PDB file of C-alpha atoms and ligand atoms in Angstrom:
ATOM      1  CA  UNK A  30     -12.008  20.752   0.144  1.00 79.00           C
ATOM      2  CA  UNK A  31     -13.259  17.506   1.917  1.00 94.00           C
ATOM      3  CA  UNK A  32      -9.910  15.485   1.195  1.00 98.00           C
ATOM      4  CA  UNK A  33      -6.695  16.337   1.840  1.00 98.00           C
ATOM      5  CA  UNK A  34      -3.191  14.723   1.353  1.00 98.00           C
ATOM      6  CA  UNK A  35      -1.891  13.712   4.698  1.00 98.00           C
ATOM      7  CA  UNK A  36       1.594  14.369   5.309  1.00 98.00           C
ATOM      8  CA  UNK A  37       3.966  11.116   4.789  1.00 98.00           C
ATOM      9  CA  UNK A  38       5.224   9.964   8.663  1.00 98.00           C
ATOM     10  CA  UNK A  39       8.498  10.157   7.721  1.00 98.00           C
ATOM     11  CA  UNK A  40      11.067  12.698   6.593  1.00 98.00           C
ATOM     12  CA  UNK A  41      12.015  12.640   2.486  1.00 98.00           C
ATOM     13  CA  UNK A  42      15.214  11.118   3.192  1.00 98.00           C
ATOM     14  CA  UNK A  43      14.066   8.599   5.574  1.00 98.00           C
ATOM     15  CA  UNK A  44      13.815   5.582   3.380  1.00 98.00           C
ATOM     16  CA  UNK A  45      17.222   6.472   1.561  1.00 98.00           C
ATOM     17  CA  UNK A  46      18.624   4.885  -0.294  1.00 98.00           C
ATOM     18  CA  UNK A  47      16.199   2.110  -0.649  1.00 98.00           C
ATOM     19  CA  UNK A  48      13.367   4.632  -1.739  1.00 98.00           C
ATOM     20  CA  UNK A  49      14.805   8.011  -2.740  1.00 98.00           C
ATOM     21  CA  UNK A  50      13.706  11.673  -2.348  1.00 98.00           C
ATOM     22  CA  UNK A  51      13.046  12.183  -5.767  1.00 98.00           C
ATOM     23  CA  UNK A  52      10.653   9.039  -5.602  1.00 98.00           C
ATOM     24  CA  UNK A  53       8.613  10.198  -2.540  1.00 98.00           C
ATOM     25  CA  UNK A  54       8.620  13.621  -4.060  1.00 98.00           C
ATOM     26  CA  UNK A  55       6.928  12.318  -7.643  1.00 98.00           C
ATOM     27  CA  UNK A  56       4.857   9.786  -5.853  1.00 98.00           C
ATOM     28  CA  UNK A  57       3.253  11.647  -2.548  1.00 98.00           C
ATOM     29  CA  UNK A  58       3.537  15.240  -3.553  1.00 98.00           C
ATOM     30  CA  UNK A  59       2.536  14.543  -7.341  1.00 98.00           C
ATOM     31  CA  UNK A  60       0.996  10.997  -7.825  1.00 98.00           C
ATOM     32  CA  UNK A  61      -0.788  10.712  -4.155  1.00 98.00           C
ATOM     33  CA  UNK A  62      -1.762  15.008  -4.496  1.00 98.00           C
ATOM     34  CA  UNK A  63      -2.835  14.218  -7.801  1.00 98.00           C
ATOM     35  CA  UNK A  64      -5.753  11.224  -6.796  1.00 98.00           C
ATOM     36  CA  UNK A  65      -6.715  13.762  -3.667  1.00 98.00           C
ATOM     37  CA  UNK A  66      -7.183  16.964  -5.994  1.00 98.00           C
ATOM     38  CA  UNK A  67      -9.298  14.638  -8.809  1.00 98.00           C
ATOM     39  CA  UNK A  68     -11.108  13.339  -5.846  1.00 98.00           C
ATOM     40  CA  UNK A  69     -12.070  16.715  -4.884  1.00 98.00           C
ATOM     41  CA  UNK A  70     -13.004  17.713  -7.791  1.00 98.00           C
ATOM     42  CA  UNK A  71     -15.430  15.050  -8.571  1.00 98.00           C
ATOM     43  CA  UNK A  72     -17.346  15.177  -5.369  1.00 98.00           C
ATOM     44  CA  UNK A  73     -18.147  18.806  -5.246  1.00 97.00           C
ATOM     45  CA  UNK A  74     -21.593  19.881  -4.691  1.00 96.00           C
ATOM     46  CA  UNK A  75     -21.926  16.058  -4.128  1.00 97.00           C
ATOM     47  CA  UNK A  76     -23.570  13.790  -1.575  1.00 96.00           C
ATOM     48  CA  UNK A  77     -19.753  12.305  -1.427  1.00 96.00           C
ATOM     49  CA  UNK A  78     -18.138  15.670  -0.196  1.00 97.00           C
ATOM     50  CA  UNK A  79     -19.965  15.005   3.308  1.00 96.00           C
ATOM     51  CA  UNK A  80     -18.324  10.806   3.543  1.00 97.00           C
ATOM     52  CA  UNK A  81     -15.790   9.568   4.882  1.00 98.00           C
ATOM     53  CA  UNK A  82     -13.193   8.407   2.606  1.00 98.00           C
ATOM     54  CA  UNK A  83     -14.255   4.790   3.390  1.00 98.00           C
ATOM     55  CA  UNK A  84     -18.248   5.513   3.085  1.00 98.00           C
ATOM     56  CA  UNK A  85     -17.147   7.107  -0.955  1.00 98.00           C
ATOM     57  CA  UNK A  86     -15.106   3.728  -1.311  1.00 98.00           C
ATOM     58  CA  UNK A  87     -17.563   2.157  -0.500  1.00 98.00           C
ATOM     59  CA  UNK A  88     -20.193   3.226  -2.347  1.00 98.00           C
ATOM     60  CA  UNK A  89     -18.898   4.631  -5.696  1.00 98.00           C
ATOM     61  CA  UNK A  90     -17.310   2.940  -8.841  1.00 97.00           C
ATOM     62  CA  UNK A  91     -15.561   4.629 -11.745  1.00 98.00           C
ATOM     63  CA  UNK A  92     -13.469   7.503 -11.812  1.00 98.00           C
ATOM     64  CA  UNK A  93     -14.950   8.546  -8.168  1.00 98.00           C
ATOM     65  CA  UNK A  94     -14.029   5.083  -6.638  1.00 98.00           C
ATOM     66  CA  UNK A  95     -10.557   5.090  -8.575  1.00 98.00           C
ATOM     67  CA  UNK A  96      -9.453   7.837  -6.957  1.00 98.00           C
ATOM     68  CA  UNK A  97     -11.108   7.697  -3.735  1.00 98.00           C
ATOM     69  CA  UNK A  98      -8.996   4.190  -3.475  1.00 98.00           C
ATOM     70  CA  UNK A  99      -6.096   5.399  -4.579  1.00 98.00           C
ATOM     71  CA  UNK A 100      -5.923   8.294  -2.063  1.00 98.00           C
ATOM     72  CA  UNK A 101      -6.654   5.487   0.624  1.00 98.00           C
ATOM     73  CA  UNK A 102      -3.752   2.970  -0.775  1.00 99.00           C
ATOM     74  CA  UNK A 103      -1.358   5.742  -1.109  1.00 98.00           C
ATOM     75  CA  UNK A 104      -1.732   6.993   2.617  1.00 98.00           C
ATOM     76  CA  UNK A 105      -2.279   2.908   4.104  1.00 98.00           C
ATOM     77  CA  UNK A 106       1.491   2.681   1.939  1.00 99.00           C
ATOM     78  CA  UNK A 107       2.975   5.143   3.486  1.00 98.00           C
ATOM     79  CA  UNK A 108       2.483   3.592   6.957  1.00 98.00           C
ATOM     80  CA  UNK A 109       3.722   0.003   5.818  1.00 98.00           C
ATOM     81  CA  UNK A 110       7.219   1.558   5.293  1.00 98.00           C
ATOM     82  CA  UNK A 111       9.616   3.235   7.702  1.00 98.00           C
ATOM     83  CA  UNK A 112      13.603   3.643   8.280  1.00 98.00           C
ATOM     84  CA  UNK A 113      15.524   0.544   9.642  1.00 98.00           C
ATOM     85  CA  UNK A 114      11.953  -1.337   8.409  1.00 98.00           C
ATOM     86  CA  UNK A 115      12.184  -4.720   7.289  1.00 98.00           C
ATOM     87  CA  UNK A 116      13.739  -7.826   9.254  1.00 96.00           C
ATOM     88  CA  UNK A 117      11.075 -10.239  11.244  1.00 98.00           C
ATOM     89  CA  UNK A 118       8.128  -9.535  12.438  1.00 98.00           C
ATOM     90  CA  UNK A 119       7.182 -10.457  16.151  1.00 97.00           C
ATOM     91  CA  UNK A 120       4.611 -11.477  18.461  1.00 98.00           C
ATOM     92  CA  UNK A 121       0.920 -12.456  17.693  1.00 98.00           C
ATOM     93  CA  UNK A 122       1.533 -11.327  13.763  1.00 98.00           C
ATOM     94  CA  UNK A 123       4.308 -13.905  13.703  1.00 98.00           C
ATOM     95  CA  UNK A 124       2.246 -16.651  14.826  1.00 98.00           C
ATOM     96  CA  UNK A 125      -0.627 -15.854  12.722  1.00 98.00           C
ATOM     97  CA  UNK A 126       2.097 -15.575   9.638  1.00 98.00           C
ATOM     98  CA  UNK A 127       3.140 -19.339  10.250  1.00 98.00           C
ATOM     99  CA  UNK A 128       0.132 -20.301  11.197  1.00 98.00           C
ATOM    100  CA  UNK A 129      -1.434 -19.806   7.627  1.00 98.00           C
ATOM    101  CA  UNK A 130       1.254 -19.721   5.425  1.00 98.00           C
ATOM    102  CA  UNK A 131       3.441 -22.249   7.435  1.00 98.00           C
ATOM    103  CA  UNK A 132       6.820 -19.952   7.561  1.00 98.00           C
ATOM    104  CA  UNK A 133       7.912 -16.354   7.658  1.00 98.00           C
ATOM    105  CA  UNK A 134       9.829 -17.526   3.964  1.00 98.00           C
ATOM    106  CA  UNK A 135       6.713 -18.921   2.498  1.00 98.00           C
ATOM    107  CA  UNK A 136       5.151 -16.031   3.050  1.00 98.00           C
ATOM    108  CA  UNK A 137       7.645 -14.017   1.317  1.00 98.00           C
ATOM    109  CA  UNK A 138       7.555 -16.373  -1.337  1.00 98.00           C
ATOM    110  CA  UNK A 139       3.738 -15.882  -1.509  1.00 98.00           C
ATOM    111  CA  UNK A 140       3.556 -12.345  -0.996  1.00 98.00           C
ATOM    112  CA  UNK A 141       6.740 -11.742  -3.909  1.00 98.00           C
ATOM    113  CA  UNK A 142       4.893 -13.992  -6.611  1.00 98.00           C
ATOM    114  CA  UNK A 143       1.609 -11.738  -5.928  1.00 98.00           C
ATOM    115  CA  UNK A 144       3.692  -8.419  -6.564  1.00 98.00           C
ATOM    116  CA  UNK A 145       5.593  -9.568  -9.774  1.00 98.00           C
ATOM    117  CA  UNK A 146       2.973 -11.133 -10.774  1.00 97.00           C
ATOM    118  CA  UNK A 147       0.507  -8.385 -10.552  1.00 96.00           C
ATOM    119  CA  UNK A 148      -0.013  -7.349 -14.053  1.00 96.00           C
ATOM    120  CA  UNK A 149       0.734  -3.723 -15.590  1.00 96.00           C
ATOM    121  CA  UNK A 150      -0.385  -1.083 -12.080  1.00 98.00           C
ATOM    122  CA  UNK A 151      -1.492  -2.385  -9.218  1.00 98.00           C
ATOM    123  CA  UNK A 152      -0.722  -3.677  -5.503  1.00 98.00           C
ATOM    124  CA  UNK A 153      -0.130  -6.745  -3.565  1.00 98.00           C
ATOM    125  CA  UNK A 154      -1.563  -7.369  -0.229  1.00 98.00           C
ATOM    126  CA  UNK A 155      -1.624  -9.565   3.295  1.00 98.00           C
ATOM    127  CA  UNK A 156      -5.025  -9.545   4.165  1.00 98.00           C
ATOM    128  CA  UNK A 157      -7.173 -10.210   7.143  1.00 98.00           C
ATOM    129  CA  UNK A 158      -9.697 -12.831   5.642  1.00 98.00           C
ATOM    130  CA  UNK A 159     -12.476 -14.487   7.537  1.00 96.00           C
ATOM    131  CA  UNK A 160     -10.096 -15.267  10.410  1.00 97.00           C
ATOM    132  CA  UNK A 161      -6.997 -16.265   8.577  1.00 98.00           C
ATOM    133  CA  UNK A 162      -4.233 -14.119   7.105  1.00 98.00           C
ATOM    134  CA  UNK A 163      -3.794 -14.214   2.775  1.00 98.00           C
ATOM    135  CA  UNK A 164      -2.319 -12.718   0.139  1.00 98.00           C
ATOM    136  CA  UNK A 165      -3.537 -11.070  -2.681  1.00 98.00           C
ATOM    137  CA  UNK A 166      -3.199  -8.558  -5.667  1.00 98.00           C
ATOM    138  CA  UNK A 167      -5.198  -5.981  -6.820  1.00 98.00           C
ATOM    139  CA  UNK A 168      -5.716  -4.354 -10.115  1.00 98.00           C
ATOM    140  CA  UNK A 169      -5.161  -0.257 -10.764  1.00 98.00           C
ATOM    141  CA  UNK A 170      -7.087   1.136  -7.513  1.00 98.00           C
ATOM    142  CA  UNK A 171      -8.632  -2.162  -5.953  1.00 98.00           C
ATOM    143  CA  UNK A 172      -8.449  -2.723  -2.731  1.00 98.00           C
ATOM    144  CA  UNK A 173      -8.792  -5.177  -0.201  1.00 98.00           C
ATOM    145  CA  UNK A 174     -11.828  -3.528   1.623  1.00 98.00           C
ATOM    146  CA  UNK A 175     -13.510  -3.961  -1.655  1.00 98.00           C
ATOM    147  CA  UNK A 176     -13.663  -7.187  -1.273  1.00 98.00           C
ATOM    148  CA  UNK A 177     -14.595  -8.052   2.553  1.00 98.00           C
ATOM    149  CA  UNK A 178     -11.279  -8.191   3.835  1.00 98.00           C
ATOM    150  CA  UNK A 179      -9.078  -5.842   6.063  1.00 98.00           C
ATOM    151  CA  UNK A 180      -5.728  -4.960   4.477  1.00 98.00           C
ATOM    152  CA  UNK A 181      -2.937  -5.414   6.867  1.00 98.00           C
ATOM    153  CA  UNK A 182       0.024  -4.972   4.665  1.00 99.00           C
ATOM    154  CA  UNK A 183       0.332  -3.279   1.088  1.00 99.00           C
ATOM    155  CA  UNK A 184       3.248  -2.964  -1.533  1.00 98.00           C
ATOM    156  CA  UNK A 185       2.584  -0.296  -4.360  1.00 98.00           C
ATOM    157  CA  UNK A 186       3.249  -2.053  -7.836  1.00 98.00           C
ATOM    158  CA  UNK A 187       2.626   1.086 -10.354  1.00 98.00           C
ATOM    159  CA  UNK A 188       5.927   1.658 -11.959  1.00 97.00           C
ATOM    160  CA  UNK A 189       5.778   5.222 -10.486  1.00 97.00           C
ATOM    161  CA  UNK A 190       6.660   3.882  -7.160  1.00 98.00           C
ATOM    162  CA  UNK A 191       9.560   1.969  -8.243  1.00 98.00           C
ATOM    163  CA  UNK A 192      10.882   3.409 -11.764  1.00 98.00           C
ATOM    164  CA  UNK A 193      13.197   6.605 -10.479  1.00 97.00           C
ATOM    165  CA  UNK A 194      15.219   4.193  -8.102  1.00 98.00           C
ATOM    166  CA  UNK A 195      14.914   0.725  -9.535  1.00 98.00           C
ATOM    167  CA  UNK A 196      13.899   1.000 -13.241  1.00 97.00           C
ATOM    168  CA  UNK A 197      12.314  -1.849 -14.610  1.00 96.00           C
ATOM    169  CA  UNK A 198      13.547  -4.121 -11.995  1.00 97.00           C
ATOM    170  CA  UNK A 199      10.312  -4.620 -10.313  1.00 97.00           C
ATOM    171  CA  UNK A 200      11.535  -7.781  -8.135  1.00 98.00           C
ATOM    172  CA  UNK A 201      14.497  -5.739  -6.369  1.00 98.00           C
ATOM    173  CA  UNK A 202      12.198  -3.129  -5.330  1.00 98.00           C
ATOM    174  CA  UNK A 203       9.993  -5.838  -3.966  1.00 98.00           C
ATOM    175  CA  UNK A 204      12.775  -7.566  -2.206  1.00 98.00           C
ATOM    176  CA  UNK A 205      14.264  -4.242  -1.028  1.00 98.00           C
ATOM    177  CA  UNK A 206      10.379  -3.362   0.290  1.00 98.00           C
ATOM    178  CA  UNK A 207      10.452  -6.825   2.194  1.00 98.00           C
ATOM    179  CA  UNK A 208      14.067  -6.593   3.881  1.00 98.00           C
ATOM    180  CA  UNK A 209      14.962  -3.012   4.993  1.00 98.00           C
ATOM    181  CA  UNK A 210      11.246  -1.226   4.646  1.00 98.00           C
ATOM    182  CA  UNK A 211       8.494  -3.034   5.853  1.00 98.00           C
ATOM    183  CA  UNK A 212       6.837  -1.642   9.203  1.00 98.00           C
ATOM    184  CA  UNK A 213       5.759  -4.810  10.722  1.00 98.00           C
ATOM    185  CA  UNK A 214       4.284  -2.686  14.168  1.00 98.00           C
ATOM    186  CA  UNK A 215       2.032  -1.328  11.545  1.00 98.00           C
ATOM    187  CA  UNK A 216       1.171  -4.706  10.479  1.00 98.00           C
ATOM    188  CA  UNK A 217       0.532  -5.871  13.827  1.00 98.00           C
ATOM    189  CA  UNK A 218      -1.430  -3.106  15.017  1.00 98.00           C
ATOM    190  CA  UNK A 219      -3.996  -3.913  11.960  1.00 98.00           C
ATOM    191  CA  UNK A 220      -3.866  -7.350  12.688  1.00 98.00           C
ATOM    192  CA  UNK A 221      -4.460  -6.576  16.041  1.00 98.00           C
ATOM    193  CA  UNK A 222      -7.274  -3.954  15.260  1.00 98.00           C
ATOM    194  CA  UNK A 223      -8.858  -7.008  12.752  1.00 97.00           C
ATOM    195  CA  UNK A 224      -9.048  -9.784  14.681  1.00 94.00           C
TER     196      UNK A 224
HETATM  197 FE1   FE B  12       1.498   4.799  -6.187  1.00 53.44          FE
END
């Protein structure tokens, strides 16, 4: 099998009680197994099974670029989230953050309005964009890469990342994700690797 589900970088409990067991255990081992075994599936015997992940998100559309981009937005996710997360970030990224949005809180304000307002599945985004730091939101599977820019910072807005431990309350889970989860050296080290 050319793809395979990479192990989260965290224990199951880590992100308790912010983002339970029970979630990680739906969303990686059933939701983010799930895109990598369709994935599979569709590129066997196929010019695809030889790419990297990035050359088949590249280059496909449909239900091979759906879940080629999914696998990729599950496993960036993973690694924008850690225990004792969230708080300031630090450094060049903090800089860049006021620089182009004008405050750390603007930001926040920027980057929550993207991830309520992203309608039905999708993700919100901070993006590397032609030199300046933005946000964004993406539809189903779309990502930033899609579209030019490098994807520094992601928050997963399909109800299946949120629904076990939040329910319908979207804008908790987004202001939960934002205080006590975020991995800003994760950030910073795509910044770093974008600039
Ligand atoms: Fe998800």
């Amino acid at each position: 099998m050319p793809f395979s589900l990479p192990d989260l970088p965290f224990e199951k409990t880590a992100l308790e009680p912010f983002i339970s067991a029970e979630t990680l255990d739906f969303h990686h081992g059933k939701h983010h197994a799930t895109y990598v075994n369709n994935l599979n599936g569709l590129v066997a015997g196929k010019p695809e099974a030889s790419m990297t992940l990035e050359q088949v998100i590249m280059s496909s559309d449909g239900a091979v670029f759906n879940n080629a981009a999914q696998v990729w937005n599950h496993t960036f996710y993973w690694h924008c989230v850690k225990k004792d997360g969230g708080g300031l970030p630090t450094g060049a990224l903090a800089e860049a953050i006021d620089r182009d949005f004008g405050s750390f809180d603007a930001f926040v304000k920027e980057f929550t309005a993207a991830a309520l307002g992203q309608f039905g599945s999708g993700w919100a985004w901070l993006v590397f964009d032609n030199g300046k730091l933005k946000v964004t939101k993406t539809a189903n599977a779309d990502l930033p890469m899609k579209h030019g820019q490098v994807a520094l910072l992601t928050i997963d807005v399909w109800e299946h990342a949120y629904y076990v431990d939040y329910r319908n309350a979207r804008g908790k889970y987004i202001e939960t994700f934002l205080a006590k989860l975020v991995n800003w050296d994760f950030v910073a080290a795509n910044l770093a690797k974008a600039v």
